Amino acid sequence: MTALVPIPVVQLLQVLTVLVAAPGISGVIARIEARLQGRRGPRVLQPYCDLGKLFRKETLAPQGATWVFLAAPLGAMACYLTVPLLIPVLTTFPLPLGYMGDIVGGGFVLALASFLIAVAAAETGSPYAQMGASRTKTFGAITEPVVLFVVFTVALVTGTDLPYALAETVRSSAEQIVRPAHLLAAAALLLVILSETGRIPVETHTGTNEFGMIEEARSFEHSGPYLAMLRWGSAMKQLILFTILLNVFIAPWGLAPSAGVGAVGLAILALLGKCVLLGVVIAVIDNSFAKLRLFKITEFVAAAFLLAVLAVFTLYFGGG
């Protein structure tokens, strides 16, 4: 008889998988990008080394900053640790806490994390940090409706906006993946991921050019463990978005159908393998396009919004 993993442990493994693997996925993408550019590049494990170095450093706060500046990274990390409880990270069946929220709820939790980081950036009084926070909220005003329209498409397809239900619908038939509405919604979500993770053509995601800083500018004044939490949280957010795209929309296979030890172990390996493949695609996109000028980014995000709207109309009027 196959040994079973207790359900609470499986739920904890979902969070730990995202927490532990997130920097590694970022390291793989950075390594692939470097190879595509003809460079040797950093080690895959370099993000873990960077986080360890930051956690050993002293924390400094700008003069005049309140407790909000230091509390925001902790709140953001708490948000990023909550979302893996709501989405199918390892299992095909919903875990007990998976009913706490739907895709909209998970989106609100991610938005709350972004809001906390933006508030902390504004708290510093630094022009660069405030600029990054302002730009993030400006473009977020467009990306968040995109996510809502993607959710509408999910609700029309499955009759519910629970991520487990959509994944089950996609697994039920390969025809579900090639439905026009489904493809449009998945494409819109991919564009949102490029925007939210600071990838070209939206941002250089590691650059410090004041004309293009968005994601990097928000953490400009943080240091030490708090900067480590922000960078770790950014990597977790990337892996969470990858997981939603893969395990809910385009490739919900490899998930554990039971709580067996072997099934859960294979589910972890399958998730990491799929995320690495998606990371290769992201790296190719990152190195194939030039960065857009700042005022053109709204057009890029508007294209994602248009795809999401077309997904709803295709499904509602054309049977998509």
mmCIF file of C-alpha atoms in Angstrom:
data_model
loop_
_atom_site.group_PDB
_atom_site.id
_atom_site.type_symbol
_atom_site.label_atom_id
_atom_site.label_comp_id
_atom_site.label_asym_id
_atom_site.label_seq_id
_atom_site.Cartn_x
_atom_site.Cartn_y
_atom_site.Cartn_z
ATOM 1 C CA MET A 1 0.000 0.000 0.000
ATOM 2 C CA THR A 2 1.291 3.448 -0.949
ATOM 3 C CA ALA A 3 2.157 5.672 1.990
ATOM 4 C CA LEU A 4 0.008 8.786 2.172
ATOM 5 C CA VAL A 5 1.164 12.270 3.056
ATOM 6 C CA PRO A 6 -1.151 13.935 5.601
ATOM 7 C CA ILE A 7 -3.285 16.604 3.934
ATOM 8 C CA PRO A 8 -1.969 19.421 6.195
ATOM 9 C CA VAL A 9 1.572 18.419 5.178
ATOM 10 C CA VAL A 10 0.608 18.512 1.476
ATOM 11 C CA GLN A 11 -0.815 21.983 2.033
ATOM 12 C CA LEU A 12 2.421 23.040 3.714
ATOM 13 C CA LEU A 13 4.426 21.514 0.852
ATOM 14 C CA GLN A 14 2.571 23.723 -1.619
ATOM 15 C CA VAL A 15 3.767 26.813 0.220
ATOM 16 C CA LEU A 16 7.285 25.466 0.773
ATOM 17 C CA THR A 17 7.639 24.512 -2.903
ATOM 18 C CA VAL A 18 6.908 28.080 -3.982
ATOM 19 C CA LEU A 19 9.018 29.545 -1.176
ATOM 20 C CA VAL A 20 12.107 27.401 -1.780
ATOM 21 C CA ALA A 21 11.992 27.005 -5.567
ATOM 22 C CA ALA A 22 11.226 30.638 -6.497
ATOM 23 C CA PRO A 23 14.833 31.960 -6.352
ATOM 24 C CA GLY A 24 16.037 28.889 -8.260
ATOM 25 C CA ILE A 25 13.607 29.509 -11.134
ATOM 26 C CA SER A 26 14.854 33.107 -11.301
ATOM 27 C CA GLY A 27 18.420 31.770 -11.370
ATOM 28 C CA VAL A 28 17.612 29.430 -14.253
ATOM 29 C CA ILE A 29 16.073 32.272 -16.275
ATOM 30 C CA ALA A 30 19.076 34.532 -15.589
ATOM 31 C CA ARG A 31 21.442 31.749 -16.659
ATOM 32 C CA ILE A 32 19.540 31.096 -19.890
ATOM 33 C CA GLU A 33 19.390 34.805 -20.695
ATOM 34 C CA ALA A 34 23.141 35.069 -20.233
ATOM 35 C CA ARG A 35 23.741 32.103 -22.551
ATOM 36 C CA LEU A 36 21.481 33.621 -25.200
ATOM 37 C CA GLN A 37 23.556 36.806 -24.986
ATOM 38 C CA GLY A 38 26.837 34.912 -25.319
ATOM 39 C CA ARG A 39 27.843 35.407 -21.692
ATOM 40 C CA ARG A 40 28.759 32.822 -19.088
ATOM 41 C CA GLY A 41 26.247 34.276 -16.681
ATOM 42 C CA PRO A 42 25.660 33.731 -12.965
ATOM 43 C CA ARG A 43 25.223 30.350 -11.326
ATOM 44 C CA VAL A 44 21.712 28.962 -11.090
ATOM 45 C CA LEU A 45 22.030 29.075 -7.298
ATOM 46 C CA GLN A 46 23.277 32.680 -7.284
ATOM 47 C CA PRO A 47 19.915 34.135 -6.103
ATOM 48 C CA TYR A 48 20.150 32.001 -2.943
ATOM 49 C CA CYS A 49 23.660 33.321 -2.299
ATOM 50 C CA ASP A 50 22.473 36.902 -2.823
ATOM 51 C CA LEU A 51 19.588 36.415 -0.396
ATOM 52 C CA GLY A 52 21.904 34.900 2.204
ATOM 53 C CA LYS A 53 24.256 37.861 1.868
ATOM 54 C CA LEU A 54 21.417 40.365 2.266
ATOM 55 C CA PHE A 55 20.019 38.599 5.340
ATOM 56 C CA ARG A 56 23.439 39.003 7.011
ATOM 57 C CA LYS A 57 23.635 42.730 6.310
ATOM 58 C CA GLU A 58 22.496 45.637 8.447
ATOM 59 C CA THR A 59 19.074 47.200 7.911
ATOM 60 C CA LEU A 60 18.958 50.942 7.271
ATOM 61 C CA ALA A 61 15.867 53.120 7.038
ATOM 62 C CA PRO A 62 15.565 56.614 5.524
ATOM 63 C CA GLN A 63 15.277 59.456 7.980
ATOM 64 C CA GLY A 64 11.640 60.218 8.704
ATOM 65 C CA ALA A 65 10.314 56.833 7.580
ATOM 66 C CA THR A 66 7.697 55.301 9.887
ATOM 67 C CA TRP A 67 6.995 51.700 10.878
ATOM 68 C CA VAL A 68 5.149 51.231 7.575
ATOM 69 C CA PHE A 69 8.485 51.180 5.739
ATOM 70 C CA LEU A 70 9.656 48.137 7.725
ATOM 71 C CA ALA A 71 6.282 46.401 8.002
ATOM 72 C CA ALA A 72 5.531 46.433 4.261
ATOM 73 C CA PRO A 73 8.069 43.707 3.249
ATOM 74 C CA LEU A 74 6.720 41.445 6.002
ATOM 75 C CA GLY A 75 3.127 42.033 4.858
ATOM 76 C CA ALA A 76 4.061 41.415 1.222
ATOM 77 C CA MET A 77 5.777 38.121 2.118
ATOM 78 C CA ALA A 78 2.671 37.067 4.061
ATOM 79 C CA CYS A 79 0.559 37.744 0.953
ATOM 80 C CA TYR A 80 2.878 35.729 -1.286
ATOM 81 C CA LEU A 81 2.776 32.830 1.189
ATOM 82 C CA THR A 82 -1.033 32.898 1.208
ATOM 83 C CA VAL A 83 -1.678 32.567 -2.523
ATOM 84 C CA PRO A 84 -0.168 29.035 -2.884
ATOM 85 C CA LEU A 85 -2.896 27.853 -0.506
ATOM 86 C CA LEU A 86 -5.559 28.881 -3.026
ATOM 87 C CA ILE A 87 -4.219 27.521 -6.315
ATOM 88 C CA PRO A 88 -3.390 24.015 -7.614
ATOM 89 C CA VAL A 89 0.349 23.882 -7.010
ATOM 90 C CA LEU A 90 0.724 20.129 -6.442
ATOM 91 C CA THR A 91 -2.684 18.429 -6.377
ATOM 92 C CA THR A 92 -5.656 17.986 -8.701
ATOM 93 C CA PHE A 93 -8.031 18.030 -5.739
ATOM 94 C CA PRO A 94 -8.672 21.152 -3.646
ATOM 95 C CA LEU A 95 -7.002 21.138 -0.256
ATOM 96 C CA PRO A 96 -9.005 22.329 2.785
ATOM 97 C CA LEU A 97 -7.720 25.917 2.656
ATOM 98 C CA GLY A 98 -8.156 25.988 -1.127
ATOM 99 C CA TYR A 99 -11.744 27.100 -0.614
ATOM 100 C CA MET A 100 -10.716 30.256 1.240
ATOM 101 C CA GLY A 101 -10.684 32.200 -2.009
ATOM 102 C CA ASP A 102 -11.058 32.010 -5.771
ATOM 103 C CA ILE A 103 -8.955 33.503 -8.565
ATOM 104 C CA VAL A 104 -10.343 36.954 -7.775
ATOM 105 C CA GLY A 105 -9.370 36.519 -4.121
ATOM 106 C CA GLY A 106 -5.878 35.408 -5.088
ATOM 107 C CA GLY A 107 -5.577 38.411 -7.393
ATOM 108 C CA PHE A 108 -6.624 40.721 -4.568
ATOM 109 C CA VAL A 109 -3.971 39.205 -2.282
ATOM 110 C CA LEU A 110 -1.260 39.768 -4.916
ATOM 111 C CA ALA A 111 -2.563 43.310 -5.466
ATOM 112 C CA LEU A 112 -2.397 43.916 -1.706
ATOM 113 C CA ALA A 113 1.266 42.897 -1.686
ATOM 114 C CA SER A 114 1.983 45.301 -4.532
ATOM 115 C CA PHE A 115 0.082 48.062 -2.717
ATOM 116 C CA LEU A 116 2.077 47.543 0.491
ATOM 117 C CA ILE A 117 5.385 47.767 -1.379
ATOM 118 C CA ALA A 118 4.214 50.915 -3.187
ATOM 119 C CA VAL A 119 3.192 52.514 0.119
ATOM 120 C CA ALA A 120 6.593 51.693 1.614
ATOM 121 C CA ALA A 121 8.283 53.252 -1.420
ATOM 122 C CA ALA A 122 6.232 56.418 -1.049
ATOM 123 C CA GLU A 123 7.056 56.450 2.675
ATOM 124 C CA THR A 124 10.782 56.897 1.958
ATOM 125 C CA GLY A 125 10.507 60.295 0.331
ATOM 126 C CA SER A 126 13.025 59.146 -2.281
ATOM 127 C CA PRO A 127 12.164 60.463 -5.764
ATOM 128 C CA TYR A 128 13.283 57.213 -7.433
ATOM 129 C CA ALA A 129 11.263 54.993 -5.087
ATOM 130 C CA GLN A 130 8.192 57.209 -5.395
ATOM 131 C CA MET A 131 8.592 57.227 -9.170
ATOM 132 C CA GLY A 132 8.640 53.427 -9.255
ATOM 133 C CA ALA A 133 5.589 53.200 -6.992
ATOM 134 C CA SER A 134 3.699 55.697 -9.131
ATOM 135 C CA ARG A 135 4.533 53.855 -12.354
ATOM 136 C CA THR A 136 3.575 50.510 -10.830
ATOM 137 C CA LYS A 137 0.130 51.747 -9.805
ATOM 138 C CA THR A 138 -0.370 53.516 -13.145
ATOM 139 C CA PHE A 139 0.246 50.374 -15.190
ATOM 140 C CA GLY A 140 -1.517 48.247 -12.570
ATOM 141 C CA ALA A 141 -4.702 50.209 -13.257
ATOM 142 C CA ILE A 142 -4.681 48.500 -16.675
ATOM 143 C CA THR A 143 -3.294 45.063 -15.816
ATOM 144 C CA GLU A 144 -5.784 44.416 -13.003
ATOM 145 C CA PRO A 145 -8.836 44.720 -15.316
ATOM 146 C CA VAL A 146 -7.080 42.243 -17.627
ATOM 147 C CA VAL A 147 -6.981 39.703 -14.809
ATOM 148 C CA LEU A 148 -10.663 40.366 -14.076
ATOM 149 C CA PHE A 149 -11.636 39.687 -17.691
ATOM 150 C CA VAL A 150 -9.564 36.492 -17.631
ATOM 151 C CA VAL A 151 -11.556 35.501 -14.531
ATOM 152 C CA PHE A 152 -14.811 36.269 -16.381
ATOM 153 C CA THR A 153 -13.706 33.882 -19.114
ATOM 154 C CA VAL A 154 -12.965 31.237 -16.480
ATOM 155 C CA ALA A 155 -16.398 31.736 -14.928
ATOM 156 C CA LEU A 156 -18.139 31.399 -18.297
ATOM 157 C CA VAL A 157 -16.235 28.207 -19.126
ATOM 158 C CA THR A 158 -16.619 26.412 -15.803
ATOM 159 C CA GLY A 159 -19.546 28.101 -14.086
ATOM 160 C CA THR A 160 -17.206 29.012 -11.230
ATOM 161 C CA ASP A 161 -14.049 31.035 -10.729
ATOM 162 C CA LEU A 162 -12.287 28.437 -8.599
ATOM 163 C CA PRO A 163 -8.865 27.659 -10.137
ATOM 164 C CA TYR A 164 -9.208 23.929 -9.367
ATOM 165 C CA ALA A 165 -12.437 23.797 -11.400
ATOM 166 C CA LEU A 166 -10.841 25.385 -14.470
ATOM 167 C CA ALA A 167 -7.846 23.054 -14.263
ATOM 168 C CA GLU A 168 -10.232 20.087 -14.099
ATOM 169 C CA THR A 169 -12.109 21.404 -17.151
ATOM 170 C CA VAL A 170 -8.878 21.725 -19.149
ATOM 171 C CA ARG A 171 -7.753 18.227 -18.103
ATOM 172 C CA SER A 172 -11.106 16.753 -19.131
ATOM 173 C CA SER A 173 -10.421 17.248 -22.844
ATOM 174 C CA ALA A 174 -7.534 18.450 -25.006
ATOM 175 C CA GLU A 175 -10.096 20.390 -27.051
ATOM 176 C CA GLN A 176 -10.494 22.786 -24.148
ATOM 177 C CA ILE A 177 -6.950 24.093 -24.637
ATOM 178 C CA VAL A 178 -7.450 25.047 -28.289
ATOM 179 C CA ARG A 179 -10.750 26.830 -27.740
ATOM 180 C CA PRO A 180 -10.318 30.396 -29.077
ATOM 181 C CA ALA A 181 -11.566 31.990 -25.874
ATOM 182 C CA HIS A 182 -9.208 29.886 -23.771
ATOM 183 C CA LEU A 183 -6.215 30.683 -25.986
ATOM 184 C CA LEU A 184 -7.012 34.412 -25.922
ATOM 185 C CA ALA A 185 -7.336 34.407 -22.126
ATOM 186 C CA ALA A 186 -4.061 32.482 -21.739
ATOM 187 C CA ALA A 187 -2.270 34.888 -24.109
ATOM 188 C CA ALA A 188 -3.610 37.867 -22.135
ATOM 189 C CA LEU A 189 -2.384 36.310 -18.899
ATOM 190 C CA LEU A 190 1.072 35.710 -20.425
ATOM 191 C CA LEU A 191 1.324 39.400 -21.356
ATOM 192 C CA VAL A 192 0.310 40.315 -17.805
ATOM 193 C CA ILE A 193 3.050 38.021 -16.465
ATOM 194 C CA LEU A 194 5.631 39.763 -18.667
ATOM 195 C CA SER A 195 4.462 43.098 -17.304
ATOM 196 C CA GLU A 196 4.162 42.071 -13.652
ATOM 197 C CA THR A 197 7.584 40.397 -13.559
ATOM 198 C CA GLY A 198 9.342 43.363 -15.156
ATOM 199 C CA ARG A 199 10.401 41.647 -18.374
ATOM 200 C CA ILE A 200 11.218 43.198 -21.728
ATOM 201 C CA PRO A 201 9.463 44.792 -23.543
ATOM 202 C CA VAL A 202 8.116 46.400 -20.359
ATOM 203 C CA GLU A 203 11.226 46.681 -18.193
ATOM 204 C CA THR A 204 14.786 45.398 -17.977
ATOM 205 C CA HIS A 205 13.912 43.983 -14.473
ATOM 206 C CA THR A 206 17.510 44.372 -13.299
ATOM 207 C CA GLY A 207 18.317 47.804 -14.627
ATOM 208 C CA THR A 208 18.784 50.974 -12.635
ATOM 209 C CA ASN A 209 18.133 53.430 -15.436
ATOM 210 C CA GLU A 210 15.788 56.038 -13.998
ATOM 211 C CA PHE A 211 14.004 56.335 -17.346
ATOM 212 C CA GLY A 212 12.860 52.715 -17.187
ATOM 213 C CA MET A 213 12.845 51.643 -13.554
ATOM 214 C CA ILE A 214 9.547 50.279 -12.303
ATOM 215 C CA GLU A 215 9.919 47.094 -10.250
ATOM 216 C CA GLU A 216 13.494 47.799 -9.148
ATOM 217 C CA ALA A 217 12.748 51.389 -8.137
ATOM 218 C CA ARG A 218 10.202 50.454 -5.475
ATOM 219 C CA SER A 219 12.806 48.722 -3.324
ATOM 220 C CA PHE A 220 15.446 51.386 -3.962
ATOM 221 C CA GLU A 221 15.681 52.517 -0.320
ATOM 222 C CA HIS A 222 15.421 49.105 1.361
ATOM 223 C CA SER A 223 18.481 47.218 2.554
ATOM 224 C CA GLY A 224 19.532 44.136 4.458
ATOM 225 C CA PRO A 225 16.894 41.522 5.371
ATOM 226 C CA TYR A 226 14.033 43.747 4.224
ATOM 227 C CA LEU A 227 15.510 44.062 0.742
ATOM 228 C CA ALA A 228 16.051 40.287 0.792
ATOM 229 C CA MET A 229 12.359 39.761 1.565
ATOM 230 C CA LEU A 230 11.329 42.074 -1.266
ATOM 231 C CA ARG A 231 13.535 40.250 -3.778
ATOM 232 C CA TRP A 232 12.451 36.856 -2.485
ATOM 233 C CA GLY A 233 8.834 37.989 -2.680
ATOM 234 C CA SER A 234 9.339 39.177 -6.250
ATOM 235 C CA ALA A 235 10.680 35.725 -7.195
ATOM 236 C CA MET A 236 7.728 34.086 -5.424
ATOM 237 C CA LYS A 237 5.280 36.305 -7.278
ATOM 238 C CA GLN A 238 6.880 35.239 -10.557
ATOM 239 C CA LEU A 239 6.596 31.534 -9.668
ATOM 240 C CA ILE A 240 2.992 31.990 -8.506
ATOM 241 C CA LEU A 241 2.033 33.587 -11.828
ATOM 242 C CA PHE A 242 3.877 30.811 -13.684
ATOM 243 C CA THR A 243 1.952 28.223 -11.657
ATOM 244 C CA ILE A 244 -1.408 29.841 -12.409
ATOM 245 C CA LEU A 245 -0.649 29.949 -16.138
ATOM 246 C CA LEU A 246 0.666 26.364 -16.242
ATOM 247 C CA ASN A 247 -1.451 24.470 -13.729
ATOM 248 C CA VAL A 248 -4.704 26.283 -14.418
ATOM 249 C CA PHE A 249 -4.653 27.382 -18.058
ATOM 250 C CA ILE A 250 -2.311 25.586 -20.427
ATOM 251 C CA ALA A 251 -0.701 22.498 -18.843
ATOM 252 C CA PRO A 252 -2.570 21.237 -15.747
ATOM 253 C CA TRP A 253 -0.906 17.823 -15.953
ATOM 254 C CA GLY A 254 1.578 16.205 -13.621
ATOM 255 C CA LEU A 255 -0.431 17.183 -10.552
ATOM 256 C CA ALA A 256 -0.900 14.579 -7.834
ATOM 257 C CA PRO A 257 -4.313 12.842 -8.031
ATOM 258 C CA SER A 258 -3.856 11.581 -4.472
ATOM 259 C CA ALA A 259 -1.821 12.314 -1.363
ATOM 260 C CA GLY A 260 0.586 9.443 -2.021
ATOM 261 C CA VAL A 261 4.253 10.128 -1.347
ATOM 262 C CA GLY A 262 5.289 9.231 -4.902
ATOM 263 C CA ALA A 263 2.489 11.247 -6.508
ATOM 264 C CA VAL A 264 3.301 14.372 -4.476
ATOM 265 C CA GLY A 265 7.029 14.006 -5.182
ATOM 266 C CA LEU A 266 6.404 13.666 -8.923
ATOM 267 C CA ALA A 267 4.081 16.691 -8.779
ATOM 268 C CA ILE A 268 6.888 18.812 -7.335
ATOM 269 C CA LEU A 269 9.284 17.685 -10.078
ATOM 270 C CA ALA A 270 6.629 18.233 -12.766
ATOM 271 C CA LEU A 271 5.942 21.777 -11.561
ATOM 272 C CA LEU A 272 9.638 22.660 -11.523
ATOM 273 C CA GLY A 273 10.126 21.147 -15.002
ATOM 274 C CA LYS A 274 7.185 23.063 -16.469
ATOM 275 C CA CYS A 275 8.339 26.315 -14.856
ATOM 276 C CA VAL A 276 11.841 25.848 -16.273
ATOM 277 C CA LEU A 277 10.382 25.340 -19.770
ATOM 278 C CA LEU A 278 8.228 28.450 -19.377
ATOM 279 C CA GLY A 279 11.314 30.255 -18.087
ATOM 280 C CA VAL A 280 13.112 29.356 -21.328
ATOM 281 C CA VAL A 281 10.239 30.879 -23.304
ATOM 282 C CA ILE A 282 10.328 34.002 -21.130
ATOM 283 C CA ALA A 283 14.110 34.279 -21.556
ATOM 284 C CA VAL A 284 13.796 34.022 -25.350
ATOM 285 C CA ILE A 285 11.136 36.748 -25.338
ATOM 286 C CA ASP A 286 13.300 38.817 -23.011
ATOM 287 C CA ASN A 287 16.212 38.670 -25.460
ATOM 288 C CA SER A 288 14.244 38.981 -28.696
ATOM 289 C CA PHE A 289 12.677 42.414 -28.223
ATOM 290 C CA ALA A 290 13.930 45.871 -27.471
ATOM 291 C CA LYS A 291 12.528 47.643 -24.449
ATOM 292 C CA LEU A 292 9.543 49.837 -25.201
ATOM 293 C CA ARG A 293 9.649 53.529 -24.479
ATOM 294 C CA LEU A 294 7.811 54.319 -21.258
ATOM 295 C CA PHE A 295 4.720 55.853 -22.866
ATOM 296 C CA LYS A 296 4.433 52.792 -25.139
ATOM 297 C CA ILE A 297 4.060 50.384 -22.207
ATOM 298 C CA THR A 298 0.398 51.352 -21.837
ATOM 299 C CA GLU A 299 -0.154 50.170 -25.411
ATOM 300 C CA PHE A 300 1.447 46.817 -24.565
ATOM 301 C CA VAL A 301 -0.782 46.366 -21.526
ATOM 302 C CA ALA A 302 -3.793 47.603 -23.508
ATOM 303 C CA ALA A 303 -3.117 44.794 -26.007
ATOM 304 C CA ALA A 304 -3.419 42.298 -23.139
ATOM 305 C CA PHE A 305 -6.671 43.968 -22.104
ATOM 306 C CA LEU A 306 -8.014 43.684 -25.649
ATOM 307 C CA LEU A 307 -7.148 39.965 -25.773
ATOM 308 C CA ALA A 308 -8.974 39.403 -22.486
ATOM 309 C CA VAL A 309 -12.048 41.280 -23.707
ATOM 310 C CA LEU A 310 -12.022 39.328 -26.966
ATOM 311 C CA ALA A 311 -11.874 36.098 -24.927
ATOM 312 C CA VAL A 312 -15.084 37.042 -23.114
ATOM 313 C CA PHE A 313 -16.900 38.151 -26.265
ATOM 314 C CA THR A 314 -15.715 35.111 -28.243
ATOM 315 C CA LEU A 315 -17.004 32.769 -25.584
ATOM 316 C CA TYR A 316 -20.231 34.634 -24.919
ATOM 317 C CA PHE A 317 -21.304 35.407 -28.485
ATOM 318 C CA GLY A 318 -19.457 32.862 -30.598
ATOM 319 C CA GLY A 319 -19.400 29.792 -28.399
ATOM 320 C CA GLY A 320 -15.560 30.158 -28.278
#
